Amino acid sequence: MSIVDKIRRISAGTTEAGDPVAVLQGTVEGTNPLTVRLDQRLSLTEDFFVMGASVAERGFELGDRLILLRVQGGQRFVILDKTGEWA
């Protein structure tokens, strides 16, 4: 591996470490199983989500808007809470 390749790998690692989460908004499209639409192209099922017991106990209804955190790497999403309307 050349020195340039090593510098690129180090640079890529520091970029990812500097942005460990992203705050997103989603809309509940289905409740059994839970399905959340993040944007026009991306809809995720409950396999991608992590949530605390208090959020899970309240349950979800179609159309609920959610505040989500995308964990670094983009394969897991933490459901923080429901929210009101947003623009």
PDB file of C-alpha atoms in Angstrom:
ATOM      1  CA  MET A   1       0.000   0.000   0.000  1.00  0.00           C
ATOM      2  CA  SER A   2       1.384   3.381  -1.002  1.00  0.00           C
ATOM      3  CA  ILE A   3       1.631   6.359   1.317  1.00  0.00           C
ATOM      4  CA  VAL A   4      -1.137   8.062  -0.692  1.00  0.00           C
ATOM      5  CA  ASP A   5      -3.453   5.103  -0.100  1.00  0.00           C
ATOM      6  CA  LYS A   6      -2.670   5.179   3.627  1.00  0.00           C
ATOM      7  CA  ILE A   7      -3.439   8.901   3.805  1.00  0.00           C
ATOM      8  CA  ARG A   8      -6.747   8.335   1.996  1.00  0.00           C
ATOM      9  CA  ARG A   9      -7.747   5.594   4.465  1.00  0.00           C
ATOM     10  CA  ILE A  10      -6.853   7.759   7.453  1.00  0.00           C
ATOM     11  CA  SER A  11      -8.749  10.704   5.976  1.00  0.00           C
ATOM     12  CA  ALA A  12     -11.839   8.581   5.342  1.00  0.00           C
ATOM     13  CA  GLY A  13     -11.753   7.325   8.939  1.00  0.00           C
ATOM     14  CA  THR A  14     -11.568  10.808  10.417  1.00  0.00           C
ATOM     15  CA  THR A  15     -14.447  12.010   8.247  1.00  0.00           C
ATOM     16  CA  GLU A  16     -16.703   9.190   9.475  1.00  0.00           C
ATOM     17  CA  ALA A  17     -15.644   9.714  13.098  1.00  0.00           C
ATOM     18  CA  GLY A  18     -16.528  13.410  12.846  1.00  0.00           C
ATOM     19  CA  ASP A  19     -20.138  12.655  11.843  1.00  0.00           C
ATOM     20  CA  PRO A  20     -21.229   9.698  14.000  1.00  0.00           C
ATOM     21  CA  VAL A  21     -24.992  10.329  13.742  1.00  0.00           C
ATOM     22  CA  ALA A  22     -27.475  12.190  11.581  1.00  0.00           C
ATOM     23  CA  VAL A  23     -30.859  13.500  12.732  1.00  0.00           C
ATOM     24  CA  LEU A  24     -33.660  12.473  10.355  1.00  0.00           C
ATOM     25  CA  GLN A  25     -37.425  12.641  10.186  1.00  0.00           C
ATOM     26  CA  GLY A  26     -39.681   9.824   9.072  1.00  0.00           C
ATOM     27  CA  THR A  27     -43.353   9.002   8.672  1.00  0.00           C
ATOM     28  CA  VAL A  28     -44.991   5.753   9.811  1.00  0.00           C
ATOM     29  CA  GLU A  29     -46.380   3.896   6.769  1.00  0.00           C
ATOM     30  CA  GLY A  30     -47.222   0.626   8.477  1.00  0.00           C
ATOM     31  CA  THR A  31     -47.623  -0.616  12.038  1.00  0.00           C
ATOM     32  CA  ASN A  32     -47.432  -4.405  11.761  1.00  0.00           C
ATOM     33  CA  PRO A  33     -44.613  -4.669  10.957  1.00  0.00           C
ATOM     34  CA  LEU A  34     -43.432  -1.130  11.645  1.00  0.00           C
ATOM     35  CA  THR A  35     -42.480   0.571   8.385  1.00  0.00           C
ATOM     36  CA  VAL A  36     -41.126   4.119   8.256  1.00  0.00           C
ATOM     37  CA  ARG A  37     -40.622   6.248   5.131  1.00  0.00           C
ATOM     38  CA  LEU A  38     -37.558   8.479   5.368  1.00  0.00           C
ATOM     39  CA  ASP A  39     -37.860  10.082   1.940  1.00  0.00           C
ATOM     40  CA  GLN A  40     -39.340   9.331  -1.475  1.00  0.00           C
ATOM     41  CA  ARG A  41     -36.839   6.562  -2.176  1.00  0.00           C
ATOM     42  CA  LEU A  42     -36.263   4.960   1.230  1.00  0.00           C
ATOM     43  CA  SER A  43     -38.721   3.031   3.377  1.00  0.00           C
ATOM     44  CA  LEU A  44     -37.389   0.892   6.246  1.00  0.00           C
ATOM     45  CA  THR A  45     -38.864  -1.979   8.259  1.00  0.00           C
ATOM     46  CA  GLU A  46     -38.574  -2.585  11.996  1.00  0.00           C
ATOM     47  CA  ASP A  47     -35.381  -4.639  11.547  1.00  0.00           C
ATOM     48  CA  PHE A  48     -33.481  -1.360  11.093  1.00  0.00           C
ATOM     49  CA  PHE A  49     -34.793   0.337  14.239  1.00  0.00           C
ATOM     50  CA  VAL A  50     -33.758   0.534  17.872  1.00  0.00           C
ATOM     51  CA  MET A  51     -36.091   2.184  20.372  1.00  0.00           C
ATOM     52  CA  GLY A  52     -36.428   2.572  24.094  1.00  0.00           C
ATOM     53  CA  ALA A  53     -39.190   0.874  26.044  1.00  0.00           C
ATOM     54  CA  SER A  54     -41.097   4.136  26.634  1.00  0.00           C
ATOM     55  CA  VAL A  55     -41.292   4.825  22.884  1.00  0.00           C
ATOM     56  CA  ALA A  56     -42.306   1.245  22.096  1.00  0.00           C
ATOM     57  CA  GLU A  57     -45.020   1.240  24.800  1.00  0.00           C
ATOM     58  CA  ARG A  58     -46.798   4.234  23.289  1.00  0.00           C
ATOM     59  CA  GLY A  59     -46.980   2.496  19.939  1.00  0.00           C
ATOM     60  CA  PHE A  60     -47.331   4.039  16.519  1.00  0.00           C
ATOM     61  CA  GLU A  61     -50.201   4.993  14.236  1.00  0.00           C
ATOM     62  CA  LEU A  62     -50.215   5.481  10.491  1.00  0.00           C
ATOM     63  CA  GLY A  63     -48.973   8.969   9.659  1.00  0.00           C
ATOM     64  CA  ASP A  64     -47.074   9.496  12.930  1.00  0.00           C
ATOM     65  CA  ARG A  65     -43.988  11.602  12.377  1.00  0.00           C
ATOM     66  CA  LEU A  66     -40.818  10.404  14.055  1.00  0.00           C
ATOM     67  CA  ILE A  67     -37.467  11.863  15.041  1.00  0.00           C
ATOM     68  CA  LEU A  68     -34.711   9.401  14.140  1.00  0.00           C
ATOM     69  CA  LEU A  69     -30.959   9.188  14.614  1.00  0.00           C
ATOM     70  CA  ARG A  70     -29.022   7.367  11.910  1.00  0.00           C
ATOM     71  CA  VAL A  71     -26.140   5.515  13.517  1.00  0.00           C
ATOM     72  CA  GLN A  72     -22.767   5.820  11.792  1.00  0.00           C
ATOM     73  CA  GLY A  73     -22.720   3.482   8.811  1.00  0.00           C
ATOM     74  CA  GLY A  74     -26.435   3.947   8.141  1.00  0.00           C
ATOM     75  CA  GLN A  75     -27.583   0.405   8.968  1.00  0.00           C
ATOM     76  CA  ARG A  76     -29.363   1.197  12.267  1.00  0.00           C
ATOM     77  CA  PHE A  77     -31.754   3.972  13.248  1.00  0.00           C
ATOM     78  CA  VAL A  78     -32.719   5.014  16.779  1.00  0.00           C
ATOM     79  CA  ILE A  79     -36.316   6.191  17.164  1.00  0.00           C
ATOM     80  CA  LEU A  80     -36.170   9.062  19.650  1.00  0.00           C
ATOM     81  CA  ASP A  81     -39.794  10.106  19.768  1.00  0.00           C
ATOM     82  CA  LYS A  82     -42.895  11.176  17.882  1.00  0.00           C
ATOM     83  CA  THR A  83     -43.077  14.790  16.836  1.00  0.00           C
ATOM     84  CA  GLY A  84     -45.598  17.334  15.622  1.00  0.00           C
ATOM     85  CA  GLU A  85     -45.882  18.628  12.097  1.00  0.00           C
ATOM     86  CA  TRP A  86     -42.879  19.995  10.271  1.00  0.00           C
ATOM     87  CA  ALA A  87     -42.473  21.937   7.087  1.00  0.00           C
TER      88      ALA A  87
END
